[in-house]
Coordinates of C-alpha atoms and ligand atoms in Angstrom, one line a residue:
X16 CA 97.4 136.4 95.2
X17 CA 98.6 138.2 92.1
X18 CA 95.2 139.7 91.5
X19 CA 95.0 141.0 95.0
X20 CA 98.4 142.6 94.8
X21 CA 97.6 144.2 91.4
X22 CA 94.4 145.5 92.7
X23 CA 96.0 147.0 95.8
X24 CA 98.6 148.6 93.7
X25 CA 95.9 150.0 91.5
X26 CA 93.9 151.4 94.3
X27 CA 96.9 152.8 95.9
X28 CA 98.0 154.7 92.8
X29 CA 94.4 156.0 92.3
X30 CA 94.4 157.3 95.9
X31 CA 97.7 159.0 95.3
X32 CA 96.8 160.7 92.0
X33 CA 93.2 161.7 92.5
X34 CA 93.1 162.1 96.2
X35 CA 90.7 160.1 98.4
X36 CA 88.2 162.9 99.0
X37 CA 87.2 163.0 95.3
X38 CA 86.4 159.3 95.0
X39 CA 82.8 158.4 95.4
X40 CA 82.4 157.0 98.9
X41 CA 80.3 153.8 99.2
X42 CA 79.1 153.1 102.7
X43 CA 80.5 149.7 103.8
X44 CA 77.1 148.3 104.5
X45 CA 76.2 144.6 104.6
X46 CA 75.9 142.5 101.5
X47 CA 72.3 142.4 100.4
X48 CA 69.9 140.1 98.6
X49 CA 67.1 142.1 97.2
X50 CA 63.7 140.4 96.6
X51 CA 62.1 142.3 93.7
X52 CA 59.9 142.1 90.7
X53 CA 61.7 141.7 87.3
X54 CA 61.2 140.2 83.9
X55 CA 63.0 137.1 82.5
X56 CA 63.0 135.4 79.2
X57 CA 62.2 131.9 80.6
X58 CA 60.1 130.8 77.6
X59 CA 61.4 130.4 74.0
X60 CA 62.2 133.7 72.2
X61 CA 58.9 133.8 70.3
X62 CA 57.1 134.2 73.6
X63 CA 57.1 137.4 75.7
X64 CA 59.3 137.8 78.8
X65 CA 57.7 136.6 82.0
X66 CA 57.2 138.9 85.1
X67 CA 59.0 137.1 87.9
X68 CA 59.8 137.5 91.5
X69 CA 63.6 137.4 92.0
X70 CA 66.5 137.7 94.3
X71 CA 68.7 140.5 92.8
X72 CA 66.8 140.5 89.5
X73 CA 67.7 136.9 88.4
X74 CA 65.9 133.6 88.1
X75 CA 67.2 131.6 89.8
X76 CA 68.8 134.0 92.2
X77 CA 72.6 134.5 92.4
X78 CA 74.7 131.4 93.3
X79 CA 76.0 132.0 96.8
X80 CA 79.4 130.3 97.5
X81 CA 81.0 130.2 100.9
X82 CA 83.8 128.1 102.4
X83 CA 82.8 125.3 104.8
X84 CA 82.9 126.7 108.4
X85 CA 82.5 130.2 107.1
X86 CA 79.4 132.4 107.5
X87 CA 76.6 133.6 105.2
X88 CA 75.8 137.2 105.9
X89 CA 73.1 138.8 103.8
X90 CA 70.6 141.5 104.4
X91 CA 67.3 140.6 102.8
X92 CA 65.8 143.8 101.3
X93 CA 62.2 143.3 100.5
X94 CA 61.1 145.3 97.5
X95 CA 58.2 142.9 96.7
X96 CA 54.6 144.1 97.2
X97 CA 54.1 141.3 99.8
X98 CA 55.9 140.1 103.0
X99 CA 58.6 137.5 102.6
X100 CA 61.4 135.6 104.3
X101 CA 64.3 133.3 103.2
X102 CA 64.8 129.7 104.3
X103 CA 68.3 128.2 103.8
X104 CA 67.3 124.7 102.8
X105 CA 69.5 121.9 104.2
X106 CA 71.8 124.1 106.3
X107 CA 72.0 122.8 109.9
X108 CA 71.4 126.3 110.9
X109 CA 70.9 128.4 114.0
X110 CA 67.1 128.3 114.5
X111 CA 66.7 132.1 114.6
X112 CA 68.1 132.2 111.0
X113 CA 65.8 129.4 109.5
X114 CA 63.6 131.9 107.8
X115 CA 60.2 130.3 108.5
X116 CA 57.7 133.2 108.6
X117 CA 55.4 132.7 111.6
X118 CA 57.7 130.2 113.4
X119 CA 61.3 131.5 113.6
X120 CA 60.7 135.1 112.5
X121 CA 58.0 137.5 111.4
X122 CA 57.7 137.8 107.6
X123 CA 59.6 140.9 106.4
X124 CA 57.1 143.5 105.2
X125 CA 57.4 145.3 101.9
X126 CA 60.1 147.9 102.3
X127 CA 61.6 146.1 105.3
X128 CA 64.9 144.3 105.8
X129 CA 66.1 141.3 107.8
X130 CA 69.8 140.4 108.5
X131 CA 70.6 136.8 107.9
X132 CA 73.9 135.8 109.5
X133 CA 74.8 132.2 110.2
X134 CA 77.6 129.6 110.2
X135 CA 77.6 126.8 107.6
X136 CA 78.9 123.6 109.3
X137 CA 78.6 121.4 106.2
X138 CA 80.0 121.5 102.8
X139 CA 77.8 120.6 99.9
X140 CA 75.0 121.7 97.6
X141 CA 72.2 123.6 99.4
X142 CA 69.7 126.2 98.3
X143 CA 67.7 129.1 99.5
X144 CA 64.1 130.0 98.9
X145 CA 61.2 132.1 100.1
X146 CA 59.4 130.6 103.1
X147 CA 56.2 132.8 103.2
X148 CA 53.4 131.7 101.0
X149 CA 56.1 129.4 99.4
X150 CA 53.7 127.7 97.0
X151 CA 53.4 131.1 95.2
X152 CA 56.7 132.9 96.0
X153 CA 58.9 130.0 95.0
X154 CA 56.8 129.3 91.9
X155 CA 57.3 133.0 90.9
X156 CA 61.1 132.5 91.0
X157 CA 62.3 133.1 94.6
X158 CA 65.0 130.5 94.9
X159 CA 68.8 130.2 94.3
X160 CA 71.7 127.9 95.0
X161 CA 73.9 128.0 98.2
X162 CA 77.1 126.2 97.7
X163 CA 79.3 125.4 100.6
X164 CA 82.8 124.6 99.4
X165 CA 85.0 121.8 100.8
X166 CA 88.5 123.0 101.9
X167 CA 89.7 119.9 100.1
X168 CA 87.6 119.9 97.0
X169 CA 87.7 117.0 94.5
X170 CA 89.7 117.6 91.3
X171 CA 87.3 118.5 88.5
X172 CA 87.6 120.7 85.4
X173 CA 84.4 122.5 86.1
X174 CA 81.8 122.9 88.8
X175 CA 78.3 123.5 87.4
X176 CA 75.2 124.3 89.4
X177 CA 72.0 123.1 87.6
X178 CA 68.8 124.4 89.2
X179 CA 66.0 122.3 87.7
X180 CA 62.6 123.9 87.6
X181 CA 59.3 124.1 85.9
X182 CA 56.9 127.0 85.3
X183 CA 53.2 127.0 84.7
X184 CA 52.7 129.7 82.1
X185 CA 49.7 130.9 80.1
X186 CA 50.8 130.1 76.5
X187 CA 48.9 133.2 75.3
X188 CA 51.1 135.8 77.2
X189 CA 53.8 133.7 78.9
X190 CA 52.7 135.0 82.3
X191 CA 52.1 132.7 85.3
X192 CA 48.8 130.9 85.5
X193 CA 46.9 131.9 88.6
X194 CA 45.7 131.1 91.2
X195 CA 48.9 129.5 92.4
X196 CA 46.9 127.5 94.9
X197 CA 44.3 126.1 92.6
X198 CA 42.2 123.5 94.6
X199 CA 42.8 121.0 91.8
X200 CA 46.5 121.1 92.1
X201 CA 46.5 121.4 95.9
X202 CA 44.4 118.2 96.3
X203 CA 46.3 116.3 93.6
X204 CA 50.0 116.1 92.9
X205 CA 50.7 119.8 93.3
X206 CA 51.5 122.6 90.8
X207 CA 53.5 121.3 87.9
X208 CA 54.7 123.5 85.1
X209 CA 54.1 123.3 81.3
X210 CA 57.5 124.6 80.6
X211 CA 60.6 122.9 82.1
X212 CA 64.1 124.2 82.3
X213 CA 67.4 124.7 84.0
X214 CA 69.0 127.8 85.5
X215 CA 66.0 129.9 84.4
X216 CA 66.0 128.9 80.7
X217 CA 64.0 126.2 78.8
X218 CA 67.1 125.2 76.8
X219 CA 70.3 125.4 78.8
X220 CA 73.4 124.6 76.7
X221 CA 76.9 124.6 78.1
X222 CA 80.0 123.8 76.0
X223 CA 82.3 121.0 77.2
X224 CA 85.4 119.1 76.0
X225 CA 85.8 115.4 75.4
X226 CA 87.0 113.6 78.6
X227 CA 86.4 116.7 80.6
X228 CA 85.5 116.0 84.3
X229 CA 82.5 118.0 85.7
X230 CA 80.9 118.3 89.0
X231 CA 77.2 118.7 88.4
X232 CA 75.2 120.0 91.3
X233 CA 71.5 119.2 90.6
X234 CA 68.9 121.1 92.6
X235 CA 65.2 120.5 92.2
X236 CA 63.6 124.0 92.8
X237 CA 60.2 123.1 91.3
X238 CA 57.0 123.2 93.4
X239 CA 56.0 119.6 92.9
X240 CA 57.7 117.9 90.0
X241 CA 59.7 114.6 90.6
X242 CA 62.4 114.7 88.0
X243 CA 63.4 111.3 86.5
X244 CA 66.9 111.8 85.0
X245 CA 69.4 110.0 83.0
X246 CA 72.9 110.8 81.6
X247 CA 73.7 110.6 77.9
X248 CA 77.4 111.0 76.7
X249 CA 78.3 111.4 80.4
X250 CA 79.5 108.8 82.8
X251 CA 80.1 109.1 86.4
X252 CA 79.2 108.8 90.0
X253 CA 76.8 110.2 92.6
X254 CA 79.0 111.7 95.4
X255 CA 76.5 113.5 97.6
X256 CA 72.8 113.6 98.3
X257 CA 71.1 116.7 99.8
X258 CA 74.6 118.1 100.4
X259 CA 75.9 115.2 102.4
X260 CA 78.8 113.1 101.0
X261 CA 78.3 109.4 100.3
X262 CA 80.9 107.2 101.9
X263 CA 81.9 106.0 98.4
X264 CA 81.1 107.4 95.0
X265 CA 78.2 105.4 93.5
X266 CA 78.4 104.7 89.8
X267 CA 75.4 106.2 88.0
X268 CA 73.9 103.1 86.3
X269 CA 70.1 103.7 86.6
X270 CA 67.8 106.6 86.5
X271 CA 68.3 109.3 89.0
X272 CA 65.2 110.4 90.9
X273 CA 65.2 114.0 92.1
X274 CA 62.1 114.9 94.2
X275 CA 61.3 118.6 95.0
X276 CA 64.0 120.2 97.2
X277 CA 66.4 117.3 96.8
X278 CA 69.9 117.7 95.5
X279 CA 72.3 115.2 93.9
X280 CA 76.0 115.9 93.4
X281 CA 77.5 114.0 90.4
X282 CA 81.1 113.8 89.2
X283 CA 80.9 112.9 85.5
X284 CA 83.3 112.5 82.6
X285 CA 82.3 113.6 79.1
X286 CA 82.3 110.4 77.2
X287 CA 80.6 111.9 74.1
X288 CA 83.1 112.8 71.3
X289 CA 83.9 116.0 69.7
X290 CA 81.0 117.3 67.6
X291 CA 78.4 115.3 69.7
X292 CA 76.2 116.6 72.4
X293 CA 76.1 115.1 75.9
X294 CA 73.1 115.7 78.0
X295 CA 71.2 115.4 81.2
X296 CA 67.9 113.8 80.0
X297 CA 64.6 113.9 81.8
X298 CA 61.6 111.5 81.3
X299 CA 59.0 113.9 80.1
X300 CA 55.2 114.1 80.6
X301 CA 54.8 112.7 77.1
X302 CA 56.9 109.6 78.0
X303 CA 59.9 110.7 76.0
X304 CA 63.5 111.3 77.1
X305 CA 64.2 115.0 76.5
X306 CA 67.3 117.1 77.2
X307 CA 67.0 119.0 80.5
X308 CA 70.5 120.5 79.9
X309 CA 72.7 120.0 76.9
X310 CA 76.5 119.9 76.8
X311 CA 77.8 120.3 73.2
X312 CA 81.3 118.8 72.9
X313 CA 84.1 120.8 71.2
X314 CA 87.8 120.1 71.8
X315 CA 89.4 117.5 74.0
X316 CA 90.4 117.9 77.6
X317 CA 92.6 114.8 77.6
X318 CA 93.1 111.7 75.5
X319 CA 91.8 109.3 78.1
X320 CA 89.4 109.2 81.0
X321 CA 90.6 109.6 84.6
X322 CA 90.3 107.2 87.5
X323 CA 87.4 106.9 89.8
X324 CA 87.2 110.0 92.0
X325 CA 87.7 109.7 95.8
X326 CA 84.8 110.2 98.1
X327 CA 84.1 113.7 99.2
X328 CA 85.5 114.5 102.7
X329 CA 82.8 113.7 105.3
X330 CA 80.9 116.4 107.0
X331 CA 80.9 116.6 110.9
X332 CA 78.1 114.9 112.9
X333 CA 77.0 112.4 110.2
X334 CA 76.5 109.4 112.6
X335 CA 73.1 108.4 113.9
X336 CA 73.9 106.3 117.0
X337 CA 71.6 104.5 119.4
X338 CA 69.0 103.3 116.8
X339 CA 67.9 100.4 119.0
X340 CA 67.1 102.5 122.0
X341 CA 65.8 105.6 120.1
X342 CA 62.5 107.3 120.8
X343 CA 59.9 106.1 118.4
X344 CA 57.4 108.3 116.6
X345 CA 54.7 107.6 114.1
X346 CA 53.3 109.8 111.5
X347 CA 50.5 109.0 109.0
X348 CA 50.1 111.1 105.9
X349 CA 46.4 111.4 104.9
X350 CA 44.0 113.1 102.7
X351 CA 44.0 114.4 99.1
X352 CA 42.0 113.5 96.1
X353 CA 41.2 109.8 95.9
X354 CA 42.2 109.4 99.6
X355 CA 40.4 107.6 102.4
X356 CA 40.3 110.5 104.9
X357 CA 36.9 111.4 106.2
X358 CA 38.1 114.4 108.3
X359 CA 40.7 115.7 110.7
X360 CA 41.5 118.2 113.4
X361 CA 41.8 121.8 112.2
X362 CA 42.2 124.9 114.4
X363 CA 41.4 122.8 117.4
X364 CA 38.2 121.1 116.2
X365 CA 37.2 118.1 114.2
X366 CA 36.2 118.9 110.6
X367 CA 34.8 116.7 107.9
X368 CA 36.8 116.5 104.6
X369 CA 34.3 118.5 102.7
X370 CA 34.4 121.3 105.2
X371 CA 38.2 121.3 105.1
X372 CA 38.2 121.3 101.4
X373 CA 35.8 124.4 101.5
X374 CA 38.6 126.2 103.3
X375 CA 41.3 125.1 100.8
X376 CA 42.7 122.4 103.1
X377 CA 43.1 118.8 101.8
X378 CA 45.7 117.0 103.8
X379 CA 46.6 116.0 107.4
X380 CA 49.6 114.6 109.3
X381 CA 48.5 112.2 111.9
X382 CA 45.0 113.6 112.0
X383 CA 46.1 117.3 112.2
X384 CA 45.6 119.8 109.4
X385 CA 48.6 122.2 109.3
X386 CA 50.3 124.0 112.1
X387 CA 49.3 123.6 115.7
X388 CA 50.3 125.6 118.8
X389 CA 52.0 122.6 120.4
X390 CA 54.6 120.7 118.4
X391 CA 54.1 117.2 116.9
X392 CA 56.9 116.1 119.2
X393 CA 59.1 117.7 121.9
X394 CA 62.6 116.2 121.8
X395 CA 65.4 116.3 124.2
X396 CA 68.5 117.8 122.7
X397 CA 70.9 115.0 121.7
X398 CA 68.5 112.2 121.6
X399 CA 68.1 109.8 118.7
X400 CA 64.6 109.6 117.2
X401 CA 63.1 107.1 114.8
X402 CA 60.1 108.4 112.9
X403 CA 57.8 106.0 110.9
X404 CA 56.1 107.6 108.0
X405 CA 53.0 105.9 106.5
X406 CA 51.7 107.3 103.2
X407 CA 48.0 106.7 103.4
X408 CA 47.3 108.9 100.3
X409 CA 47.2 108.4 96.6
X410 CA 50.2 110.6 95.9
X411 CA 53.9 110.8 96.5
X412 CA 55.2 113.3 99.0
X413 CA 58.7 114.8 99.5
X414 CA 59.0 115.1 103.2
X415 CA 61.5 117.6 104.5
X416 CA 62.9 118.2 108.0
X417 CA 64.4 121.6 108.8
X418 CA 67.6 122.0 110.9
X419 CA 68.8 118.4 110.9
X420 CA 69.5 115.6 108.4
X421 CA 68.2 112.1 108.8
X422 CA 68.9 108.6 107.5
X423 CA 66.5 106.1 106.2
X424 CA 66.2 102.9 108.3
X425 CA 65.9 100.0 106.1
X426 CA 63.8 96.9 107.0
X427 CA 66.9 95.1 108.3
X428 CA 67.9 98.1 110.5
X429 CA 70.7 99.3 108.3
X430 CA 70.9 103.1 107.7
X431 CA 70.8 104.8 104.3
X432 CA 72.5 108.0 103.2
X433 CA 72.0 111.2 105.1
X434 CA 69.3 113.4 103.6
X435 CA 67.0 116.3 104.4
X436 CA 64.2 115.4 102.0
X437 CA 62.8 111.9 101.4
X438 CA 60.3 110.8 98.8
X439 CA 57.4 108.7 100.1
X440 CA 55.3 106.7 97.7
X441 CA 51.6 105.8 98.3
X442 CA 51.2 102.8 100.6
X443 CA 54.8 102.7 101.3
X444 CA 56.1 102.6 104.9
X445 CA 59.3 104.5 105.5
X446 CA 61.3 105.0 108.6
X447 CA 63.9 107.8 109.2
X448 CA 66.2 108.3 112.1
X449 CA 68.1 111.4 113.3
X450 CA 69.9 112.9 116.2
X451 CA 67.9 115.8 117.6
X452 CA 71.1 117.8 118.1
X453 CA 70.0 121.2 116.9
X454 CA 67.8 123.1 119.4
X455 CA 64.8 125.1 118.2
X456 CA 61.5 124.9 116.4
X457 CA 61.8 123.0 113.2
X458 CA 59.3 122.4 110.5
X459 CA 58.6 119.0 109.1
X460 CA 56.5 119.3 105.9
X461 CA 55.9 118.1 102.4
X462 CA 58.0 119.9 99.8
X463 CA 55.2 119.7 97.3
X464 CA 54.6 123.3 98.3
X465 CA 50.9 123.3 97.6
X466 CA 50.5 120.2 99.9
X467 CA 52.5 122.1 102.6
X468 CA 50.1 125.0 102.3
X469 CA 47.0 122.8 102.4
X470 CA 47.6 120.7 105.5
X471 CA 51.0 118.8 105.2
X472 CA 53.0 121.0 107.6
X473 CA 53.9 120.3 111.2
X474 CA 56.8 121.1 113.5
X475 CA 59.0 119.6 116.2
X476 CA 60.7 121.2 119.1
X477 CA 64.2 120.4 120.3
X478 CA 65.3 121.7 123.7
Ligands
C2O8 CU1 62.9 124.0 101.4 CU2 60.4 124.3 104.6 O1 61.6 124.1 103.0
CU9 CU1 52.9 116.1 99.5

């Protein structure tokens, strides 16, 4: 309030003294998000800067914050040499704004623009990323955090967004290794990086105070890496998954698994003492715990720890009723290296696995390789659906549904937390349930982005 008053007074006096006509006039256009090439020092300082693709020149892109129930209004300006589009991951969005090139919009050509304008019904931690050739564009840096704020936010000293990522760089020149869709990574676990980091740097350090309470918003923006995480010198609770509040804060006792595209909101207290360094640790490729983000402790926020936080306020439409009478669907994930698949339908005809592989395709969902003209399922608006997912491959997959969140159905019929991306392990049977309450054409795909590009993408229609 005070700031605004002061600012108004300042502007008023300027206008009075200088005269409006002499002030530079800036057309009141829409807020933009410009996709463009830039360089960033992702690697340690002894390496060169990396040429990256960015939103507004930064990797990750700017943190967008909006109040729950408000709108995101951004004009995508494409200054990249290739067509692109933006997907707002996890937002239960108006279908026309979902950003899927070829399904909900045409990709925006170089030099073109597209106006995204949509309501955000749910508070929580979401993210945005390119959805045209995602396996390359996201790997080059086109992603950022989208935070939707609760009107009644929990009391914390600080709110920190941590975008976890990895980059596959050539150690000689610190530039991205190409091709992005190497058959070896497509047919195996996907493209994983040789440099890991947070918020665009390999060694994120953020100073904290003893007993300070932080809200950490973890986002996995990597192409294919499953982060296995642990807290050190921090103690706390998981309060939300994929944006959606848990009914009760869950104490963090074990490791946290963060699959590609998933988010975890934590509320943690700094239990490390002054002079120590608290950290978010990851289990590394060399079987060691390494800091993913460091929190050096200086000073004290308070002499004692606080009480357990309250649960976050629930979002609307979080129930999944009618499980027993739900429509049932089955999906089998097949293919990949070391898989059993002999062939599948591609572009309307049956193809052997070798022929598929020759065209850079390695995976299928229920016998279909990639997108089809007709949806995997046509759902009636408002109906409850149970989808069984069988992983008949040798790899884990992070399956993501656009436009709606789902809950896992446990063997005994109880429902798990609401999510938009679920990690499926080989030979594991999963079942998810959701209310098809958002009309439109929605993708369902693996968020190991190379898998999505080589067969593991389908769609459903809700009308
Ligand atoms: Cu985050 Cu279809 O993706
Ligand atoms: Cu996959």
